[in-house]
Coordinates of C-alpha atoms in Angstrom, one line a residue:
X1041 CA 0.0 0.0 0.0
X1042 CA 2.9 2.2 0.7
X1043 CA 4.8 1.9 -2.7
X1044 CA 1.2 2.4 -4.5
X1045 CA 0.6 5.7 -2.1
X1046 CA 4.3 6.9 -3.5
X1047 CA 3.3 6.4 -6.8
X1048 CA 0.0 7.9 -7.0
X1049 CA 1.8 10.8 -5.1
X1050 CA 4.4 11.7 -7.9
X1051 CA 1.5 10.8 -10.9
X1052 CA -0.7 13.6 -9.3
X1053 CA 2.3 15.7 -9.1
X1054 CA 2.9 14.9 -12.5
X1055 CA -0.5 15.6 -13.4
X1056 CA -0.7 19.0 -11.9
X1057 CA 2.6 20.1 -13.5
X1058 CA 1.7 18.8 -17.2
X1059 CA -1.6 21.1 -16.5
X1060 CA 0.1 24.3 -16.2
X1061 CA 2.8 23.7 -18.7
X1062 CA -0.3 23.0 -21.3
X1063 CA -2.2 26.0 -20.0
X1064 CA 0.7 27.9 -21.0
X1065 CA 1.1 26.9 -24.2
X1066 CA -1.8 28.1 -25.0
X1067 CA -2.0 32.0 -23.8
X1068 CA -0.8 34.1 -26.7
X1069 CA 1.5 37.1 -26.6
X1070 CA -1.1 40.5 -26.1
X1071 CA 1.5 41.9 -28.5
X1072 CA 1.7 39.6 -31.4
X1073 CA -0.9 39.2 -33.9
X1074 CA -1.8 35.2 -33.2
X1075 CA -2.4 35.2 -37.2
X1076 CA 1.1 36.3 -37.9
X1077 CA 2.3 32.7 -38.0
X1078 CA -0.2 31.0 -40.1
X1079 CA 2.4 30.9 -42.9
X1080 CA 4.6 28.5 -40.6
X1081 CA 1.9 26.1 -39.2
X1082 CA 2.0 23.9 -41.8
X1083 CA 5.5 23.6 -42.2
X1084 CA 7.2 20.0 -41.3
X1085 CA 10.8 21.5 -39.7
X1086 CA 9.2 23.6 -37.4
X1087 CA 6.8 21.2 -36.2
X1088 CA 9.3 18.7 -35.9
X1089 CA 11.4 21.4 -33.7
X1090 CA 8.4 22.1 -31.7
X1091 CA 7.5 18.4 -31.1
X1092 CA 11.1 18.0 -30.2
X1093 CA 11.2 20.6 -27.1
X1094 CA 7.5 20.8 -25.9
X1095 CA 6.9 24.2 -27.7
X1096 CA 4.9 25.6 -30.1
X1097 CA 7.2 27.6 -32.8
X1098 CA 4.2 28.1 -35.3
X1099 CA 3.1 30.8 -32.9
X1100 CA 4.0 32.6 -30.2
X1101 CA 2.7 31.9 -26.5
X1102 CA 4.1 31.9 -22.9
X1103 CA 5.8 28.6 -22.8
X1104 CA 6.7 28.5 -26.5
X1105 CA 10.3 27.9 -26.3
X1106 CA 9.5 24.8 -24.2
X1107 CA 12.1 22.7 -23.0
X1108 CA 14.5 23.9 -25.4
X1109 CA 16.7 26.4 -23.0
X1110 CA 16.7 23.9 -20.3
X1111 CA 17.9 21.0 -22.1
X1112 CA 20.1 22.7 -24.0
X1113 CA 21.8 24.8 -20.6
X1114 CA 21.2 20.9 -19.3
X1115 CA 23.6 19.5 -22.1
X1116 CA 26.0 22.0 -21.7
X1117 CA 26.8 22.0 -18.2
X1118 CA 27.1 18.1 -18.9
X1119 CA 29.7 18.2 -21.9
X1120 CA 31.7 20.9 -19.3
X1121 CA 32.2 18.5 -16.4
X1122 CA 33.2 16.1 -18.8
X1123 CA 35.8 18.2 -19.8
X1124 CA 37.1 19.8 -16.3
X1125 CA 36.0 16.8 -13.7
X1126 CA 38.8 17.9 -11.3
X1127 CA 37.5 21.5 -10.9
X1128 CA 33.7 20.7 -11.7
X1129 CA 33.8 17.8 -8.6
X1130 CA 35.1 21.3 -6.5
X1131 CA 31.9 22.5 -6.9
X1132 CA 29.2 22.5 -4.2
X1133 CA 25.7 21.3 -5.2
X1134 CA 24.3 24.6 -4.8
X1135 CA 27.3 26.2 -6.7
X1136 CA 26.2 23.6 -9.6
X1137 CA 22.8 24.5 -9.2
X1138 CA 23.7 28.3 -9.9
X1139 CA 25.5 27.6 -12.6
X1140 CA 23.1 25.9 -14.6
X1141 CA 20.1 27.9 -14.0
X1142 CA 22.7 30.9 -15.1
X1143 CA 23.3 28.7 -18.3
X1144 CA 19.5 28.0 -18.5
X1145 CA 18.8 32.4 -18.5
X1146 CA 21.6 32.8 -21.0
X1147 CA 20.1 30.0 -23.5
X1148 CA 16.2 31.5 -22.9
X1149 CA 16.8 35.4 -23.6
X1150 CA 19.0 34.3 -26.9
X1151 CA 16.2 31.9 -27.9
X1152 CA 13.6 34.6 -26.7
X1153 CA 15.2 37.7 -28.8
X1154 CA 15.6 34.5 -32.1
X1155 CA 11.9 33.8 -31.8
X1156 CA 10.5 37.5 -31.1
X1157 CA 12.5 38.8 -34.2
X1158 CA 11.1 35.5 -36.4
X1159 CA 8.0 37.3 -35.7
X1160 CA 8.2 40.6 -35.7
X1161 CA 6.3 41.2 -39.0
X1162 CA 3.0 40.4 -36.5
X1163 CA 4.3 43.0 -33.6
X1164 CA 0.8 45.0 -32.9
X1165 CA 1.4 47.9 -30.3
X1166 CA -0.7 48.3 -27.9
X1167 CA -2.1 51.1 -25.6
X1168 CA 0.8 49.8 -22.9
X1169 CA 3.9 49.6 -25.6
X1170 CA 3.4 52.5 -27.9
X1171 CA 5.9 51.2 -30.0
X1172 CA 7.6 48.1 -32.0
X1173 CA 10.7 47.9 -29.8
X1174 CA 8.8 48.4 -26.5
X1175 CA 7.1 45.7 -27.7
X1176 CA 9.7 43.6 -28.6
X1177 CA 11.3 44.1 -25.3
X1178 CA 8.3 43.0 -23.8
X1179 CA 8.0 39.7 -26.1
X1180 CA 11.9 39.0 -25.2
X1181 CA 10.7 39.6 -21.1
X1182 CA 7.3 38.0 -21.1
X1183 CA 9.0 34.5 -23.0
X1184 CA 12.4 34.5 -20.6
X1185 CA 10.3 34.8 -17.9
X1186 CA 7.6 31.5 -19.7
X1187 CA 10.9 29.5 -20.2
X1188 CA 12.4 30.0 -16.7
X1189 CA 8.6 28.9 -15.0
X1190 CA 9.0 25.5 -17.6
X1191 CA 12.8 25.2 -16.3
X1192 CA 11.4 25.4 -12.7
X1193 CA 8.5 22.7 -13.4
X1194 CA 10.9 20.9 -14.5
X1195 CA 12.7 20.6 -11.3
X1196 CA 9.9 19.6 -9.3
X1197 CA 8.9 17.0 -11.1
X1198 CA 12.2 15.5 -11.1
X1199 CA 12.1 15.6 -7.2
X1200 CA 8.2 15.1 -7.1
X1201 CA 6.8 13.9 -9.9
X1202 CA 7.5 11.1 -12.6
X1203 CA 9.5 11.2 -16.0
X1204 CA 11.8 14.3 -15.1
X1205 CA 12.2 16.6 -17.8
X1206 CA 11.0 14.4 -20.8
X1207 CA 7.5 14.6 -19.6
X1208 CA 6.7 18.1 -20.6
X1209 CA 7.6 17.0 -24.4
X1210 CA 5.3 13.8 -24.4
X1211 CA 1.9 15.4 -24.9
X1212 CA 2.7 17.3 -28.0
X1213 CA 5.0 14.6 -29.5
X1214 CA 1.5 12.6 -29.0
X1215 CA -0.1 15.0 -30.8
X1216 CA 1.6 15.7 -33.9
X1217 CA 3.0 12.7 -34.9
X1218 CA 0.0 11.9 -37.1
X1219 CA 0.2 15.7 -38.6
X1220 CA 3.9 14.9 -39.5
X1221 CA 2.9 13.3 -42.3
X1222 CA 1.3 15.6 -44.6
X1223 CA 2.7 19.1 -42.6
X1224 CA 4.7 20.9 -45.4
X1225 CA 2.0 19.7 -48.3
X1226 CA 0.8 22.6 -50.7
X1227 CA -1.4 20.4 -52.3
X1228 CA -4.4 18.1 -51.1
X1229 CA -3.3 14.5 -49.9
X1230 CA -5.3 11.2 -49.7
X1231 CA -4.3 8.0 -48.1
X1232 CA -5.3 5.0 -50.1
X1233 CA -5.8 1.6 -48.1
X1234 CA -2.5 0.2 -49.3
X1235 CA -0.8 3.5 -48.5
X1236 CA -2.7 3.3 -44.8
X1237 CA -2.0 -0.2 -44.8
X1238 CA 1.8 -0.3 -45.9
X1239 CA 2.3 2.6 -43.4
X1240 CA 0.8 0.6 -40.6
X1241 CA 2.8 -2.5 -40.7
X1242 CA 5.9 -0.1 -41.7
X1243 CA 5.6 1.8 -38.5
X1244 CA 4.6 -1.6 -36.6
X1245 CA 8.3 -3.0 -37.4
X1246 CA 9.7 0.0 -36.8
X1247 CA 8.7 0.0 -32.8
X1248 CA 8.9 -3.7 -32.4
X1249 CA 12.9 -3.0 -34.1
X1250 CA 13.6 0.1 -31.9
X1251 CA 12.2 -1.3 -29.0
X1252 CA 14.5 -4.5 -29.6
X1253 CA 17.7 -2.5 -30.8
X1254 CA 17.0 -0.3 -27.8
X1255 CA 16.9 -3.3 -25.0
X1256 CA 19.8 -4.6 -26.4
X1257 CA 23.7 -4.0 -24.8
X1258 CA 26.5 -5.2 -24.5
X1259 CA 27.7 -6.3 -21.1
X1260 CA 31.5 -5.9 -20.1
X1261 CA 32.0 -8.6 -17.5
X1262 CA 33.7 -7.0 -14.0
X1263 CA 35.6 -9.0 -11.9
X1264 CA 34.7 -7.9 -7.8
X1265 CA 36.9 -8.5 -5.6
X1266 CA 35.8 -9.5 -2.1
X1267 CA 32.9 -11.3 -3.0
X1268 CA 31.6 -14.7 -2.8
X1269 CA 30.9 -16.5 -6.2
X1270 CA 27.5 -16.2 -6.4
X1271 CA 27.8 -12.1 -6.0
X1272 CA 30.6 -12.2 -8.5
X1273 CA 28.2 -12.1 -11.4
X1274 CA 28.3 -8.0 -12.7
X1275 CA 28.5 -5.9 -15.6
X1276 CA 28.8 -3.2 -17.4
X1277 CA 25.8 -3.1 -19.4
X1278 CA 26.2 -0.4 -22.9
X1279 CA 22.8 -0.1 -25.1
X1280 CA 22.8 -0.8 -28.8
X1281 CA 21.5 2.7 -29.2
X1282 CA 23.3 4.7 -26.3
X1283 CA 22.4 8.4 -27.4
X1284 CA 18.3 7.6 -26.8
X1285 CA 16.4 10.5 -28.3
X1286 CA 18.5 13.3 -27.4
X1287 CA 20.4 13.5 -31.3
X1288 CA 16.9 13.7 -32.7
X1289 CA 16.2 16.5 -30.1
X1290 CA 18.7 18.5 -30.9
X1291 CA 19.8 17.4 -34.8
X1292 CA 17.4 20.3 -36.5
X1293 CA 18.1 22.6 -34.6
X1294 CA 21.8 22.4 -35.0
X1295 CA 21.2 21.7 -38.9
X1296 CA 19.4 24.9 -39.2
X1297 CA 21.2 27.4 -37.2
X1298 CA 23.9 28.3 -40.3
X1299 CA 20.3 29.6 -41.9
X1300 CA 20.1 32.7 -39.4
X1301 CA 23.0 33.9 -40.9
X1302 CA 20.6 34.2 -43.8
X1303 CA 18.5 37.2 -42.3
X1304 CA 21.8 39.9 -43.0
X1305 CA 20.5 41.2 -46.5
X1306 CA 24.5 41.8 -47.2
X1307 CA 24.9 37.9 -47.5
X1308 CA 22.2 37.3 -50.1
X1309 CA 23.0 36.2 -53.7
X1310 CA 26.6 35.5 -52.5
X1311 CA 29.0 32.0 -52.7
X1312 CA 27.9 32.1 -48.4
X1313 CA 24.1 32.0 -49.2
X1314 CA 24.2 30.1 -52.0
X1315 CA 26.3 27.4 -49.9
X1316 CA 24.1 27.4 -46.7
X1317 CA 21.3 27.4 -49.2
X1318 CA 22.8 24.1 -50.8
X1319 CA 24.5 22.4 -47.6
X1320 CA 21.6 23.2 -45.0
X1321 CA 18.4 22.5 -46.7
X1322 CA 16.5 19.7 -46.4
X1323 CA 15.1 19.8 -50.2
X1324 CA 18.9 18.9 -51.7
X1325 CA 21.2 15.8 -51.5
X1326 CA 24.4 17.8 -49.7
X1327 CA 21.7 19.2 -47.6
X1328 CA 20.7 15.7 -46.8
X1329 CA 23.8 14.1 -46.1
X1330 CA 24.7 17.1 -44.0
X1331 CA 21.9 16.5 -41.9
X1332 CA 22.9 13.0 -41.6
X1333 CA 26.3 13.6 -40.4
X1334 CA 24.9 16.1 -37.9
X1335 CA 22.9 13.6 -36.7
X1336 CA 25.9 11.1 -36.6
X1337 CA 28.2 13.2 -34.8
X1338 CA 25.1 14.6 -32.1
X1339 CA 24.8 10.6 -31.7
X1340 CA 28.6 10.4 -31.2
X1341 CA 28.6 12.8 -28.4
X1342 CA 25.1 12.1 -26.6
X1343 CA 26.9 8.4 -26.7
X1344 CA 29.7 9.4 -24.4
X1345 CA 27.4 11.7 -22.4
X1346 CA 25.5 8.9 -21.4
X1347 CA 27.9 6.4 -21.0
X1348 CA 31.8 7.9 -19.3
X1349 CA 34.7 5.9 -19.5
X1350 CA 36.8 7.7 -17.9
X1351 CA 33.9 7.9 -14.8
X1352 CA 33.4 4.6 -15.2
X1353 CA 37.0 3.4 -15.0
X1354 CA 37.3 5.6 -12.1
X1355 CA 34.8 3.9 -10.0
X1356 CA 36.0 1.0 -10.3
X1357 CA 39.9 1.3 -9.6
X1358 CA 38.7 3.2 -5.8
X1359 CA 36.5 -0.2 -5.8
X1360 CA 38.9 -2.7 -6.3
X1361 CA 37.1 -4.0 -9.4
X1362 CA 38.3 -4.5 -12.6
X1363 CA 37.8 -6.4 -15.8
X1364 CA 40.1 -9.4 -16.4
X1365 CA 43.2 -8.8 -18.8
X1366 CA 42.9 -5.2 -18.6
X1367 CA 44.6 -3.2 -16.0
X1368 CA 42.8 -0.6 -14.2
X1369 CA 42.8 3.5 -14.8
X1370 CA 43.9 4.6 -18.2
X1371 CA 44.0 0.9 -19.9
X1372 CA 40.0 0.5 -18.5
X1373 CA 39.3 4.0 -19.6
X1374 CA 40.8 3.3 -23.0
X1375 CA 38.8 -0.5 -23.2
X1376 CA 35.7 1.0 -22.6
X1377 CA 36.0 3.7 -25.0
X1378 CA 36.5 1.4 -27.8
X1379 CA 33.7 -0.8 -26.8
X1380 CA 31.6 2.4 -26.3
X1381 CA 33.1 3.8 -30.2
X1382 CA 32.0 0.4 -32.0
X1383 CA 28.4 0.0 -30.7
X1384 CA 27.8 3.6 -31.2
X1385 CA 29.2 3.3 -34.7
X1386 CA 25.8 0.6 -35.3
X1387 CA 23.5 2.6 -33.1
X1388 CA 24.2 6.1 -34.6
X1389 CA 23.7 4.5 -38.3
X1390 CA 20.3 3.4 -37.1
X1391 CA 19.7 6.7 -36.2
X1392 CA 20.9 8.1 -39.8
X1393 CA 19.1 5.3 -41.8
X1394 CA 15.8 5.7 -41.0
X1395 CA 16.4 9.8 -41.6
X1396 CA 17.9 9.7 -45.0
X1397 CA 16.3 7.2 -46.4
X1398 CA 13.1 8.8 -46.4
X1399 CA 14.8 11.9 -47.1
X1400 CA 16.6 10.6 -50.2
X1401 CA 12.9 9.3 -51.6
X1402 CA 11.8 12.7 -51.0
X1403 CA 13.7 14.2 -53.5
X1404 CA 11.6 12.5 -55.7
X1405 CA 9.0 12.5 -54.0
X1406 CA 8.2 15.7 -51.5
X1407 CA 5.8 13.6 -49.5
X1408 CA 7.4 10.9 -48.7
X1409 CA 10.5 13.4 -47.0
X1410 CA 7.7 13.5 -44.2
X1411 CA 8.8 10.3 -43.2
X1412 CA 11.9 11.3 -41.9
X1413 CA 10.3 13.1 -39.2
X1414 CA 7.6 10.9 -38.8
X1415 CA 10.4 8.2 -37.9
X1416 CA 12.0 10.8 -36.1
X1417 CA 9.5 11.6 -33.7
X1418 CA 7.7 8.2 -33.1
X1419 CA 11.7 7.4 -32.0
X1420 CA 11.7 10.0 -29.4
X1421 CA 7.9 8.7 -28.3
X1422 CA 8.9 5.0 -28.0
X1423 CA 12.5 6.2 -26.0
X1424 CA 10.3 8.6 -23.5
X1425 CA 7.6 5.9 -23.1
X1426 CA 10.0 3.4 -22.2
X1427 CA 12.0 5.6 -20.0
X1428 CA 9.0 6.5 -18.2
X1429 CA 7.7 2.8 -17.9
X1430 CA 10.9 1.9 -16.2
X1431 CA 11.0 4.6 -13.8
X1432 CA 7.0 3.6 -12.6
X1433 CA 8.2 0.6 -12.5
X1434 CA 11.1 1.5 -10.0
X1435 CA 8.7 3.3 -8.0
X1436 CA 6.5 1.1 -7.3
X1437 CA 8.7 -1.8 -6.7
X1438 CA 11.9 -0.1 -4.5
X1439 CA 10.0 -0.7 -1.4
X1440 CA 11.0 -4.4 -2.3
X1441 CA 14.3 -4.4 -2.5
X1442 CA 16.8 -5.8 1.0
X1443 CA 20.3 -4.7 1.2
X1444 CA 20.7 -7.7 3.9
X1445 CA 18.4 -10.5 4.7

């Protein structure tokens, strides 16, 4: 009764939190126009970039940069301590926790003033902000402050509630994965049953192969020392796929950044545009392959974000543990990292597959370019799901566990 108390506790936490964020989403900017966006709504990038962070980038609300700023300030602190460990383990918790809610502020104006100046063409003044740039102060102010509420959500329900950050994306990764597919259309589409039909059983393997890929790892057998031979039995345990979502999360965005440089008139019909225009697009085959080497490399890093050698080899040298043959400290480090470099080598080109090839169709054939984000997105769904199942799971079952009998 007392594990099922916890967990209805943190679901109802949960509950409350996903409320606001969504009521958020929803209140509109006094000073935008809400029809100045209409142009955008339909367009398959920026829905995939919304669905990606939890916001809405079609038009412009409260909460519409989502989780963006706070995964982003999130990912950043993370790659830093990697780099520094020594000075980073210095730190106090709440000196950490200072310095990522200053990275968090830093990432929310600069996407605030990105976003406000997309729409600035819909700025309507009103009898408050006489003017455009008191009004576009106001935008930058009134979304910072949207994005720092969503970054402090965030933290209770990693404390209180269940599925940490990730939950705040789920509802509207539910929601427009069935728009994915014809978002970006000029023209009327119509499913045929084969088409319906073809698409079911296509995205059918796709989850039951994700979800298999996903479960799989590779164990890396540790020898511990001071235990009987029953006890003896650990491992290190590395996914097939050990970047989860986070390279699709973050893969447009980085693909599409070069384009702001776009909005300086001076660069216009000039070698720059013509190759951001031609290496950054989705509608060309450098664009592709650029975005699938993005991908790749966010894969690459998010890999060995998730998984540290040299934290792991660390651990277990002040243990006493080790794994046989190889000695402990730089040799483990090294043995992990190549263990760590081959299986993400399969697990990124998973990743890249199922983006390009629908990509490289597309060129053909516009529609079936949807794909790639259609794949895209139901991959993020089926990681967050799973996550989330594992961690109700926990909850409800940690009451269980005996250190000693």
């Amino acid at each position: 009764m007392i594990k099922q108390r916890e967990l209805i506790q943190r679901l109802v936490w949960s509950a409350m939190l996903l409320t606001v964020f969504q009521i958020g989403r929803h209140i509109d900017l006094p000073m935008f126009l809400a029809q100045g966006a209409k142009g955008d709504s339909a367009n398959s990038v920026l829905r995939f970039l919304s669905t990606a962070t939890g916001g809405n980038f079609s038009s412009i609300t409260l909460f519409s940069l989502g989780m963006g700023p706070y995964m982003t300030a999130l990912i950043i602190w993370t790659t830093i301590s990697m780099i520094d460990e020594e000075r980073v383990n210095n730190f106090s918790t709440k000196q950490v926790g200072y310095i990522q809610r200053a990275l968090t502020l830093v990432f929310t104006i600069l996407q605030s003033i990105a976003l406000v100046f997309r729409f600035k063409s819909s700025v309507e003044p009103t009898s408050f902000l006489a003017s455009d740039t008191k009004s576009l102060l106001a935008g930058v102010l009134l979304l910072t402050a949207g994005g720092l509420f969503i970054a402090w959500l965030a933290d209770i329900n990693i404390t209180k509630g269940i599925g940490g950050q990730s939950l705040f994306i789920l509802p509207g990764l539910m929601a427009n994965i069935p728009s994915m597919l014809i978002s970006g259309q000029t023209a009327t589409v119509a499913f045929n049953n084969q088409f319906i039909i073809a698409l079911i059983v296509i995205t059918l393997l796709f989850i039951y192969l994700t979800m298999y890929l996903y479960h799989s790892e590779y164990r890396i057998v540790i020898e511990r020392t001071g235990l009987d031979t029953v006890s003896k039995h650990s491992y290190i345990p590395i996914r097939l796929l050990p970047a989860g979502a986070m390279p699709f999360m973050f893969a447009v965005t980085v693909f599409s950044m070069p384009q702001l440089l776009l909005l300086n008139e001076k660069w216009n019909d000039t070698w720059f545009s013509n190759f951001i225009t031609t290496y950054f697009s989705f509608n060309t085959i450098q664009g592709s392959i650029m975005y699938g080497v993005v991908l790749y490399l966010l894969g690459w890093g998010f890999s060995f974000i998730n998984i540290r050698p040299n934290d792991i080899a660390k651990n277990l040298k002040e243990s006493g543990d080790y794994i046989l043959n190889v000695p402990p400290g730089e040799k483990t480090e090294k043995y992990i990292r190549e263990k760590l470099t081959r299986i993400a080598f399969v697990g990124n080109a998973y990743l890249v597959f199922i983006s390009l090839i629908p990509m490289f169709i597309g060129l053909r054939s516009p529609f079936i370019s949807n794909l790639a984000f259609y794949f895209g997105s139901l991959f993020m769904l089926i990681i967050i799901l799973d996550t989330l199942v594992q961690e109700i799971r926990f909850v409800y079952s940690k009451k269980e566990y005996r250190l000693f009998e």
